[in-house]
C-alpha cells in the first residue's frame, strides 16, 4: 500500500520538479517523421511555419499520491483508485493546433495510440473515462487530460524507467482505407531517486510504509541495537575482555547463540550476497535502494557493518554477526568437546582454496549484468536462505547443500566461510578501506615468535606475523 499523504503543489511546481513532463513537437518534426511515405506533406503550414509548436504533450505517473492527489479532487482520486485497482496509471495531456487524439472513439474502433514498454516488455493499457478538468491550480484550460490504466497482467514498476511512445496515424486511401503510423517518444524521468526524494519530503514520517514497519518491529530493533552496542564495547575494550581466555570463550559462545537465535532465526537478519545483487540490479535499471527500508534488520546491520569495515575490517561481521557463520562455529565447539579436531591445511593449499570464493563472487556479479537468470540460481551457493531464513524447510537438494557446508566446519574450521562464501569475498575486497591496525604487534611477531600463527584457526596469520583478511 502507498501512503495517501501529499503536499499541495501548483501545476508549474509539478512541471519544474519533473513530476509532470512536457514534450513539444513542431510542424517540421511531424512532417519529417512522415517523409518518404504515402502521407507526406499533409500539413500545408509546415513549410510556412516549420518551428511552430503543433502539439504539446504532458505525461505524469498519476497513481503516485504526490502527483495524483494534486491533479485530481477527492472524487477524481477515488474514481482513479477504483478503476486502477492497485495498478499504475498514467496521465497524458494534449494541446496545440494538431491535438486530435480521439481517445473515446479510438478505444472502440482503433488501437490505443500509445505504446508502453519497460525492460523490453510491452505493457498493456486501457483508457479511463474522466470528463472533469484537472483541479490543480494553474492548469491551462486548453489542455485536455486523458488517463491510461496499466493492465495488472503486465504491471509497471514505477521505480524504474519506462518508454512511452505516441503513435500518430495518417490515413490514405487506396483499394482499402489504410493508415501510416509513426512513433513519437514521450520522455518521463520521474522515477527512482527522484520519486523517492520527493516522496521522502512530501509524506509525513508517521505515514511512510517503511516507518510503520519499523514501529511494528520496535522491540526487535531495540534488541538488535542493544546487541550491537555490547559487541562494540567488547571490541573497543578488547584487551580487558581477552585477558582471561576461558571467560572470553564463554562470552563468545553466548553471543554466537544470540546471533544465530535472535539475529538469524527470530529477526531474520541474515545479510546475504542477494542484498548486493538486488541493489546492483535495481541501480542498473535506474532504480534506488529505498526497498531496503522495509527491512529494518538488514538496514541496521549493513550500516553497522559499513562502519566496522573501516575500523576492524570484515571480521566484525564474519566473526560475530553472520548467523550461518555463528552456527558453523557452535557446531565446531560441540564436536571439539566430544574429541573431534579440525584439520589444518598446508598454507599453500589454504591460499589456493581461498581463491574459490572470489571466483564464485565474480560469477554471481557477472550474472547480474549478463545473465540475470544465472545469477538467481548462482546465489543459491549461499545456504543462508535454507539454514536461516527457511529453517531447513525446503527441497532436499538445498537442505543437502546446507548440511554439507555445516558438516565441512566439523573438519575444517569455518570451511564454507574461508573458501566458498561470496559475501565474505565481497567484504574482504573492502580491506583497502580499513583505516586502523587494531591488533597490537610486538617486535618478536613473526621473528622469531610464531605462536599466533599456529593458534589461529582461520590460518590468517603468515610467517611474518601479518594478518591476512582475505
PDB file of C-alpha atoms in Angstrom, residues 5-190:
ATOM      1  CA  UNK A   5      -0.460  11.849   2.156  1.00  0.00           C
ATOM      2  CA  UNK A   6       0.773  14.644  -0.078  1.00  0.00           C
ATOM      3  CA  UNK A   7       1.759  18.327  -0.096  1.00  0.00           C
ATOM      4  CA  UNK A   8      -0.338  20.701  -2.269  1.00  0.00           C
ATOM      5  CA  UNK A   9       1.599  21.793  -5.360  1.00  0.00           C
ATOM      6  CA  UNK A  10       0.712  24.011  -8.312  1.00  0.00           C
ATOM      7  CA  UNK A  11       0.838  22.947 -11.962  1.00  0.00           C
ATOM      8  CA  UNK A  12       4.016  24.971 -12.514  1.00  0.00           C
ATOM      9  CA  UNK A  13       5.670  23.363  -9.484  1.00  0.00           C
ATOM     10  CA  UNK A  14       4.780  19.887 -10.732  1.00  0.00           C
ATOM     11  CA  UNK A  15       6.372  20.798 -14.060  1.00  0.00           C
ATOM     12  CA  UNK A  16       9.522  22.311 -12.531  1.00  0.00           C
ATOM     13  CA  UNK A  17      10.073  19.267 -10.294  1.00  0.00           C
ATOM     14  CA  UNK A  18       9.723  16.880 -13.208  1.00  0.00           C
ATOM     15  CA  UNK A  19       6.646  15.242 -11.694  1.00  0.00           C
ATOM     16  CA  UNK A  20       4.831  16.182 -14.897  1.00  0.00           C
ATOM     17  CA  UNK A  21       6.986  16.090 -18.033  1.00  0.00           C
ATOM     18  CA  UNK A  22       6.494  18.175 -21.165  1.00  0.00           C
ATOM     19  CA  UNK A  23       7.194  17.155 -24.747  1.00  0.00           C
ATOM     20  CA  UNK A  24       6.611  19.521 -27.685  1.00  0.00           C
ATOM     21  CA  UNK A  25       6.591  18.688 -31.393  1.00  0.00           C
ATOM     22  CA  UNK A  26       6.878  21.285 -34.164  1.00  0.00           C
ATOM     23  CA  UNK A  27       5.152  21.104 -37.526  1.00  0.00           C
ATOM     24  CA  UNK A  28       8.511  20.379 -39.152  1.00  0.00           C
ATOM     25  CA  UNK A  29       9.235  17.462 -36.796  1.00  0.00           C
ATOM     26  CA  UNK A  30       5.893  15.850 -37.525  1.00  0.00           C
ATOM     27  CA  UNK A  31       6.269  16.285 -41.283  1.00  0.00           C
ATOM     28  CA  UNK A  32       9.814  14.898 -41.150  1.00  0.00           C
ATOM     29  CA  UNK A  33       8.538  11.758 -39.434  1.00  0.00           C
ATOM     30  CA  UNK A  34       6.142  11.103 -42.331  1.00  0.00           C
ATOM     31  CA  UNK A  35       8.635  11.983 -45.081  1.00  0.00           C
ATOM     32  CA  UNK A  36       9.019   9.372 -47.830  1.00  0.00           C
ATOM     33  CA  UNK A  37       5.637   7.828 -47.011  1.00  0.00           C
ATOM     34  CA  UNK A  38       2.316   7.938 -48.833  1.00  0.00           C
ATOM     35  CA  UNK A  39       1.074  10.562 -46.388  1.00  0.00           C
ATOM     36  CA  UNK A  40       3.975  13.021 -46.665  1.00  0.00           C
ATOM     37  CA  UNK A  41       3.406  16.797 -46.933  1.00  0.00           C
ATOM     38  CA  UNK A  42      -0.109  16.737 -45.475  1.00  0.00           C
ATOM     39  CA  UNK A  43       0.362  19.900 -43.375  1.00  0.00           C
ATOM     40  CA  UNK A  44       0.268  22.993 -45.647  1.00  0.00           C
ATOM     41  CA  UNK A  45       1.573  25.211 -42.829  1.00  0.00           C
ATOM     42  CA  UNK A  46       4.711  23.144 -42.200  1.00  0.00           C
ATOM     43  CA  UNK A  47       6.644  24.937 -44.929  1.00  0.00           C
ATOM     44  CA  UNK A  48       5.481  28.398 -43.839  1.00  0.00           C
ATOM     45  CA  UNK A  49       5.881  27.951 -40.073  1.00  0.00           C
ATOM     46  CA  UNK A  50       8.154  24.924 -39.565  1.00  0.00           C
ATOM     47  CA  UNK A  51       9.136  25.826 -35.978  1.00  0.00           C
ATOM     48  CA  UNK A  52       5.606  26.454 -34.778  1.00  0.00           C
ATOM     49  CA  UNK A  53       4.556  24.177 -31.944  1.00  0.00           C
ATOM     50  CA  UNK A  54       1.977  21.790 -33.390  1.00  0.00           C
ATOM     51  CA  UNK A  55       1.438  19.518 -30.415  1.00  0.00           C
ATOM     52  CA  UNK A  56       2.407  19.621 -26.756  1.00  0.00           C
ATOM     53  CA  UNK A  57       2.026  16.525 -24.577  1.00  0.00           C
ATOM     54  CA  UNK A  58       2.344  16.179 -20.810  1.00  0.00           C
ATOM     55  CA  UNK A  59       2.971  12.850 -19.058  1.00  0.00           C
ATOM     56  CA  UNK A  60       2.688  12.023 -15.349  1.00  0.00           C
ATOM     57  CA  UNK A  61       2.587   8.894 -13.217  1.00  0.00           C
ATOM     58  CA  UNK A  62      -0.743   9.880 -11.727  1.00  0.00           C
ATOM     59  CA  UNK A  63      -1.012   6.798  -9.483  1.00  0.00           C
ATOM     60  CA  UNK A  64       1.645   8.309  -7.190  1.00  0.00           C
ATOM     61  CA  UNK A  65      -0.270  10.189  -4.455  1.00  0.00           C
ATOM     62  CA  UNK A  66       2.209  13.089  -4.527  1.00  0.00           C
ATOM     63  CA  UNK A  67       1.137  13.640  -8.148  1.00  0.00           C
ATOM     64  CA  UNK A  68      -2.380  12.263  -8.437  1.00  0.00           C
ATOM     65  CA  UNK A  69      -3.749  13.912  -5.297  1.00  0.00           C
ATOM     66  CA  UNK A  70      -2.525  17.269  -6.628  1.00  0.00           C
ATOM     67  CA  UNK A  71      -4.094  16.816 -10.060  1.00  0.00           C
ATOM     68  CA  UNK A  72      -7.473  15.419  -9.001  1.00  0.00           C
ATOM     69  CA  UNK A  73     -10.115  16.348  -6.476  1.00  0.00           C
ATOM     70  CA  UNK A  74     -11.226  13.781  -3.888  1.00  0.00           C
ATOM     71  CA  UNK A  75     -13.918  12.310  -6.135  1.00  0.00           C
ATOM     72  CA  UNK A  76     -11.492  12.028  -9.038  1.00  0.00           C
ATOM     73  CA  UNK A  77      -8.843  10.350  -6.886  1.00  0.00           C
ATOM     74  CA  UNK A  78     -11.389   7.820  -5.601  1.00  0.00           C
ATOM     75  CA  UNK A  79     -12.554   7.152  -9.159  1.00  0.00           C
ATOM     76  CA  UNK A  80      -8.969   6.565 -10.260  1.00  0.00           C
ATOM     77  CA  UNK A  81      -8.314   4.246  -7.306  1.00  0.00           C
ATOM     78  CA  UNK A  82     -11.458   2.248  -8.116  1.00  0.00           C
ATOM     79  CA  UNK A  83     -10.543   1.911 -11.789  1.00  0.00           C
ATOM     80  CA  UNK A  84      -6.883   1.061 -11.419  1.00  0.00           C
ATOM     81  CA  UNK A  85      -7.253  -1.431  -8.515  1.00  0.00           C
ATOM     82  CA  UNK A  86      -3.647  -1.137  -7.318  1.00  0.00           C
ATOM     83  CA  UNK A  87      -2.329  -0.943 -10.900  1.00  0.00           C
ATOM     84  CA  UNK A  88      -0.277   2.028 -12.088  1.00  0.00           C
ATOM     85  CA  UNK A  89      -1.894   4.853 -14.060  1.00  0.00           C
ATOM     86  CA  UNK A  90      -0.516   7.495 -16.414  1.00  0.00           C
ATOM     87  CA  UNK A  91      -1.850  10.950 -17.202  1.00  0.00           C
ATOM     88  CA  UNK A  92      -1.380  12.082 -20.813  1.00  0.00           C
ATOM     89  CA  UNK A  93      -2.494  15.555 -21.873  1.00  0.00           C
ATOM     90  CA  UNK A  94      -2.525  17.208 -25.278  1.00  0.00           C
ATOM     91  CA  UNK A  95      -2.740  20.760 -26.526  1.00  0.00           C
ATOM     92  CA  UNK A  96      -1.917  22.648 -29.693  1.00  0.00           C
ATOM     93  CA  UNK A  97      -3.398  23.059 -33.197  1.00  0.00           C
ATOM     94  CA  UNK A  98      -2.759  19.412 -34.132  1.00  0.00           C
ATOM     95  CA  UNK A  99      -4.127  17.816 -30.957  1.00  0.00           C
ATOM     96  CA  UNK A 100      -6.562  15.380 -32.495  1.00  0.00           C
ATOM     97  CA  UNK A 101      -6.270  12.225 -30.373  1.00  0.00           C
ATOM     98  CA  UNK A 102      -9.854  10.981 -30.028  1.00  0.00           C
ATOM     99  CA  UNK A 103      -9.422   8.523 -27.166  1.00  0.00           C
ATOM    100  CA  UNK A 104     -13.037   7.529 -26.656  1.00  0.00           C
ATOM    101  CA  UNK A 105     -13.632   6.672 -30.324  1.00  0.00           C
ATOM    102  CA  UNK A 106     -10.202   5.112 -30.791  1.00  0.00           C
ATOM    103  CA  UNK A 107     -10.787   2.900 -27.771  1.00  0.00           C
ATOM    104  CA  UNK A 108     -13.717   1.364 -29.678  1.00  0.00           C
ATOM    105  CA  UNK A 109     -12.568   1.472 -33.285  1.00  0.00           C
ATOM    106  CA  UNK A 110      -8.778   1.564 -33.335  1.00  0.00           C
ATOM    107  CA  UNK A 111      -5.830   0.578 -31.236  1.00  0.00           C
ATOM    108  CA  UNK A 112      -4.843   2.839 -28.348  1.00  0.00           C
ATOM    109  CA  UNK A 113      -2.444   5.449 -29.801  1.00  0.00           C
ATOM    110  CA  UNK A 114       0.266   4.670 -27.249  1.00  0.00           C
ATOM    111  CA  UNK A 115       2.909   2.020 -26.725  1.00  0.00           C
ATOM    112  CA  UNK A 116       4.304   1.449 -23.230  1.00  0.00           C
ATOM    113  CA  UNK A 117       7.433  -0.641 -22.580  1.00  0.00           C
ATOM    114  CA  UNK A 118       9.608  -1.452 -19.589  1.00  0.00           C
ATOM    115  CA  UNK A 119      12.732  -3.621 -19.610  1.00  0.00           C
ATOM    116  CA  UNK A 120      11.974  -4.509 -23.231  1.00  0.00           C
ATOM    117  CA  UNK A 121       8.475  -5.818 -22.449  1.00  0.00           C
ATOM    118  CA  UNK A 122       5.332  -4.297 -23.970  1.00  0.00           C
ATOM    119  CA  UNK A 123       2.762  -3.344 -21.322  1.00  0.00           C
ATOM    120  CA  UNK A 124      -0.972  -3.316 -21.983  1.00  0.00           C
ATOM    121  CA  UNK A 125      -3.109  -0.257 -21.159  1.00  0.00           C
ATOM    122  CA  UNK A 126      -6.733   0.843 -21.203  1.00  0.00           C
ATOM    123  CA  UNK A 127      -8.442   4.242 -21.052  1.00  0.00           C
ATOM    124  CA  UNK A 128     -10.342   5.521 -18.015  1.00  0.00           C
ATOM    125  CA  UNK A 129     -13.257   7.838 -18.780  1.00  0.00           C
ATOM    126  CA  UNK A 130     -12.914  11.143 -16.929  1.00  0.00           C
ATOM    127  CA  UNK A 131     -14.858  14.201 -18.088  1.00  0.00           C
ATOM    128  CA  UNK A 132     -13.856  16.734 -15.420  1.00  0.00           C
ATOM    129  CA  UNK A 133     -10.855  19.029 -15.815  1.00  0.00           C
ATOM    130  CA  UNK A 134      -7.844  18.730 -13.554  1.00  0.00           C
ATOM    131  CA  UNK A 135      -8.121  20.560 -10.233  1.00  0.00           C
ATOM    132  CA  UNK A 136      -4.513  21.661  -9.785  1.00  0.00           C
ATOM    133  CA  UNK A 137      -4.021  25.476  -9.593  1.00  0.00           C
ATOM    134  CA  UNK A 138      -2.566  26.935 -12.792  1.00  0.00           C
ATOM    135  CA  UNK A 139      -3.733  24.114 -15.049  1.00  0.00           C
ATOM    136  CA  UNK A 140      -4.296  25.513 -18.593  1.00  0.00           C
ATOM    137  CA  UNK A 141      -7.901  25.477 -19.770  1.00  0.00           C
ATOM    138  CA  UNK A 142      -6.865  24.415 -23.278  1.00  0.00           C
ATOM    139  CA  UNK A 143      -5.170  21.212 -22.134  1.00  0.00           C
ATOM    140  CA  UNK A 144      -7.181  18.007 -22.383  1.00  0.00           C
ATOM    141  CA  UNK A 145      -6.428  15.246 -19.878  1.00  0.00           C
ATOM    142  CA  UNK A 146      -6.638  11.510 -20.515  1.00  0.00           C
ATOM    143  CA  UNK A 147      -5.920   8.646 -18.122  1.00  0.00           C
ATOM    144  CA  UNK A 148      -4.288   5.338 -19.065  1.00  0.00           C
ATOM    145  CA  UNK A 149      -4.519   2.360 -16.683  1.00  0.00           C
ATOM    146  CA  UNK A 150      -1.729  -0.214 -16.968  1.00  0.00           C
ATOM    147  CA  UNK A 151      -3.037  -3.775 -17.082  1.00  0.00           C
ATOM    148  CA  UNK A 152      -2.232  -5.823 -13.962  1.00  0.00           C
ATOM    149  CA  UNK A 153      -1.268  -8.728 -16.216  1.00  0.00           C
ATOM    150  CA  UNK A 154       1.729  -6.669 -17.385  1.00  0.00           C
ATOM    151  CA  UNK A 155       2.471  -4.483 -14.347  1.00  0.00           C
ATOM    152  CA  UNK A 156       4.532  -1.304 -14.465  1.00  0.00           C
ATOM    153  CA  UNK A 157       7.265  -0.797 -11.855  1.00  0.00           C
ATOM    154  CA  UNK A 158       7.055   2.935 -11.004  1.00  0.00           C
ATOM    155  CA  UNK A 159      10.593   2.976  -9.575  1.00  0.00           C
ATOM    156  CA  UNK A 160      12.207   2.007 -12.894  1.00  0.00           C
ATOM    157  CA  UNK A 161      12.477   3.828 -16.248  1.00  0.00           C
ATOM    158  CA  UNK A 162       9.866   3.118 -18.897  1.00  0.00           C
ATOM    159  CA  UNK A 163       9.287   4.171 -22.504  1.00  0.00           C
ATOM    160  CA  UNK A 164       6.006   5.684 -23.694  1.00  0.00           C
ATOM    161  CA  UNK A 165       5.514   6.372 -27.408  1.00  0.00           C
ATOM    162  CA  UNK A 166       2.705   8.302 -29.093  1.00  0.00           C
ATOM    163  CA  UNK A 167       1.541   6.524 -32.250  1.00  0.00           C
ATOM    164  CA  UNK A 168       0.469   9.207 -34.726  1.00  0.00           C
ATOM    165  CA  UNK A 169      -1.547   7.925 -37.655  1.00  0.00           C
ATOM    166  CA  UNK A 170      -2.374   9.448 -41.037  1.00  0.00           C
ATOM    167  CA  UNK A 171      -4.895   7.792 -43.316  1.00  0.00           C
ATOM    168  CA  UNK A 172      -4.548   7.362 -47.054  1.00  0.00           C
ATOM    169  CA  UNK A 173      -6.974   5.808 -49.496  1.00  0.00           C
ATOM    170  CA  UNK A 174      -6.170   3.087 -51.963  1.00  0.00           C
ATOM    171  CA  UNK A 175      -8.023  -0.117 -52.513  1.00  0.00           C
ATOM    172  CA  UNK A 176      -8.738  -0.121 -48.777  1.00  0.00           C
ATOM    173  CA  UNK A 177      -8.691   2.535 -46.131  1.00  0.00           C
ATOM    174  CA  UNK A 178      -5.152   2.348 -44.694  1.00  0.00           C
ATOM    175  CA  UNK A 179      -3.127   4.174 -42.042  1.00  0.00           C
ATOM    176  CA  UNK A 180       0.567   5.050 -41.785  1.00  0.00           C
ATOM    177  CA  UNK A 181       1.778   5.240 -38.187  1.00  0.00           C
ATOM    178  CA  UNK A 182       4.864   6.960 -36.800  1.00  0.00           C
ATOM    179  CA  UNK A 183       6.039   6.812 -33.188  1.00  0.00           C
ATOM    180  CA  UNK A 184       6.975   9.886 -31.168  1.00  0.00           C
ATOM    181  CA  UNK A 185       8.779   9.171 -27.871  1.00  0.00           C
ATOM    182  CA  UNK A 186       7.363  10.851 -24.762  1.00  0.00           C
ATOM    183  CA  UNK A 187      10.038  11.342 -22.106  1.00  0.00           C
ATOM    184  CA  UNK A 188       9.300  10.819 -18.415  1.00  0.00           C
ATOM    185  CA  UNK A 189      12.115  10.682 -15.875  1.00  0.00           C
ATOM    186  CA  UNK A 190      10.352  10.974 -12.524  1.00  0.00           C
TER     187      UNK A 190
END
